[in-house]
Amino acid sequence: MAQSLCSQDTYVKLTLLNSMGQEMSKCKTSIRRGQPNPLYKETFIFQVALFQLSDVTLILSVYNKRSMKRKEMIGWISLGLNSSGDEELNHWTEMKESKGQQVCRWHTLLES
């Protein structure tokens, strides 16, 4: 990541899109204040039919909250149908095949 996250207040927005790119659902983490390497140990549940799992995209966008109304995207990745790379596609495939077990991976954010 090009810029340091220290002294920034960050959160992650999760957006689930269907195969047409339409938003199905969204949510966001709590804000991590002033943490140089924030961890977001939060669970989110999206209602997706098993047969739809190969046709959805989950976008994770990291934001710096500068003030009440101002926010700046630091970076993003996407998993699923329109994965942002091979690592993200592999992660999605592992999650689909995990039978409910948690699958954790680190990803490098793409610049916004």
Coordinates of C-alpha atoms in Angstrom, one line a residue:
M1 CA 0.0 0.0 0.0
A2 CA 1.5 3.3 -1.1
Q3 CA 0.3 5.5 1.8
S4 CA 0.6 4.7 5.5
L5 CA -2.6 4.1 7.4
C6 CA -1.2 5.4 10.7
S7 CA -3.3 8.1 12.3
Q8 CA -6.1 7.4 9.9
D9 CA -9.6 6.3 10.7
T10 CA -10.5 3.4 8.4
Y11 CA -13.3 1.1 7.6
V12 CA -14.2 -1.5 4.9
K13 CA -17.3 -1.4 2.8
L14 CA -18.5 -4.8 1.4
T15 CA -20.8 -4.7 -1.7
L16 CA -22.3 -7.8 -3.2
L17 CA -23.2 -7.5 -6.9
N18 CA -25.1 -9.9 -9.1
S19 CA -23.9 -11.1 -12.5
M20 CA -25.3 -7.9 -14.2
G21 CA -23.3 -5.7 -11.8
Q22 CA -26.3 -4.6 -9.8
E23 CA -26.0 -4.2 -6.1
M24 CA -27.7 -7.0 -4.1
S25 CA -26.5 -6.1 -0.6
K26 CA -24.0 -3.9 1.2
C27 CA -22.6 -3.4 4.7
K28 CA -19.5 -2.0 6.4
T29 CA -17.2 -2.7 9.3
S30 CA -16.8 -0.5 12.4
I31 CA -14.3 2.3 12.1
R32 CA -10.7 1.5 13.3
R33 CA -9.2 4.7 14.7
G34 CA -5.5 5.5 14.3
Q35 CA -4.4 1.9 13.7
P36 CA -1.5 1.6 11.2
N37 CA -2.4 -2.0 10.3
P38 CA -6.1 -2.4 11.3
L39 CA -7.6 -5.9 11.6
Y40 CA -11.4 -6.2 11.0
K41 CA -12.5 -9.4 12.8
E42 CA -16.1 -9.0 11.9
T43 CA -18.6 -11.5 10.3
F44 CA -21.1 -10.5 7.7
I45 CA -23.7 -12.8 6.3
F46 CA -25.1 -12.4 2.8
Q47 CA -28.2 -14.3 1.6
V48 CA -27.1 -16.0 -1.6
A49 CA -28.5 -19.2 -3.1
L50 CA -25.9 -21.9 -3.5
F51 CA -26.4 -22.0 -7.3
Q52 CA -25.8 -18.2 -7.4
L53 CA -22.4 -18.3 -5.7
S54 CA -20.5 -18.5 -9.0
D55 CA -22.4 -15.5 -10.4
V56 CA -21.9 -12.9 -7.7
T57 CA -19.0 -10.5 -7.0
L58 CA -18.0 -9.3 -3.5
I59 CA -16.2 -6.0 -3.6
L60 CA -14.2 -5.0 -0.5
S61 CA -13.3 -1.2 -0.5
V62 CA -11.1 0.3 2.3
Y63 CA -11.9 3.9 3.1
N64 CA -10.2 6.6 5.2
K65 CA -12.9 8.6 7.0
R66 CA -11.5 12.2 7.1
S67 CA -14.5 14.0 8.7
M68 CA -18.2 13.5 9.1
K69 CA -19.0 13.8 5.4
R70 CA -15.6 13.3 3.7
K71 CA -14.2 9.9 2.9
E72 CA -11.5 8.7 0.6
M73 CA -11.1 5.2 -0.9
I74 CA -7.6 3.8 -0.1
G75 CA -7.9 0.7 -2.2
W76 CA -10.1 -2.3 -3.0
I77 CA -10.3 -6.0 -4.1
S78 CA -13.1 -8.1 -5.5
L79 CA -13.8 -11.8 -5.1
G80 CA -16.1 -14.0 -7.1
L81 CA -17.3 -13.7 -10.7
N82 CA -15.3 -10.6 -11.4
S83 CA -12.4 -11.3 -9.1
S84 CA -9.6 -8.6 -9.2
G85 CA -6.9 -11.3 -9.7
D86 CA -5.9 -14.9 -9.5
E87 CA -5.4 -14.9 -5.7
E88 CA -8.8 -13.5 -5.2
L89 CA -10.4 -16.0 -7.5
N90 CA -8.6 -18.8 -5.7
H91 CA -9.8 -17.5 -2.4
W92 CA -13.4 -17.4 -3.6
T93 CA -13.1 -21.0 -5.0
E94 CA -11.7 -22.2 -1.6
M95 CA -14.5 -20.5 0.3
K96 CA -17.2 -22.1 -2.0
E97 CA -15.6 -25.5 -1.4
S98 CA -15.0 -25.1 2.3
K99 CA -18.4 -26.5 3.5
G100 CA -18.9 -23.7 6.0
Q101 CA -15.3 -23.6 7.3
Q102 CA -13.6 -20.2 7.6
V103 CA -11.0 -19.5 4.9
C104 CA -8.7 -16.6 5.7
R105 CA -6.3 -15.0 3.2
W106 CA -4.3 -11.7 3.0
H107 CA -4.8 -9.7 -0.2
T108 CA -2.9 -6.7 -1.6
L109 CA -5.3 -3.7 -2.2
L110 CA -5.6 -2.3 -5.7
E111 CA -5.3 1.5 -5.8
S112 CA -8.5 3.4 -6.2

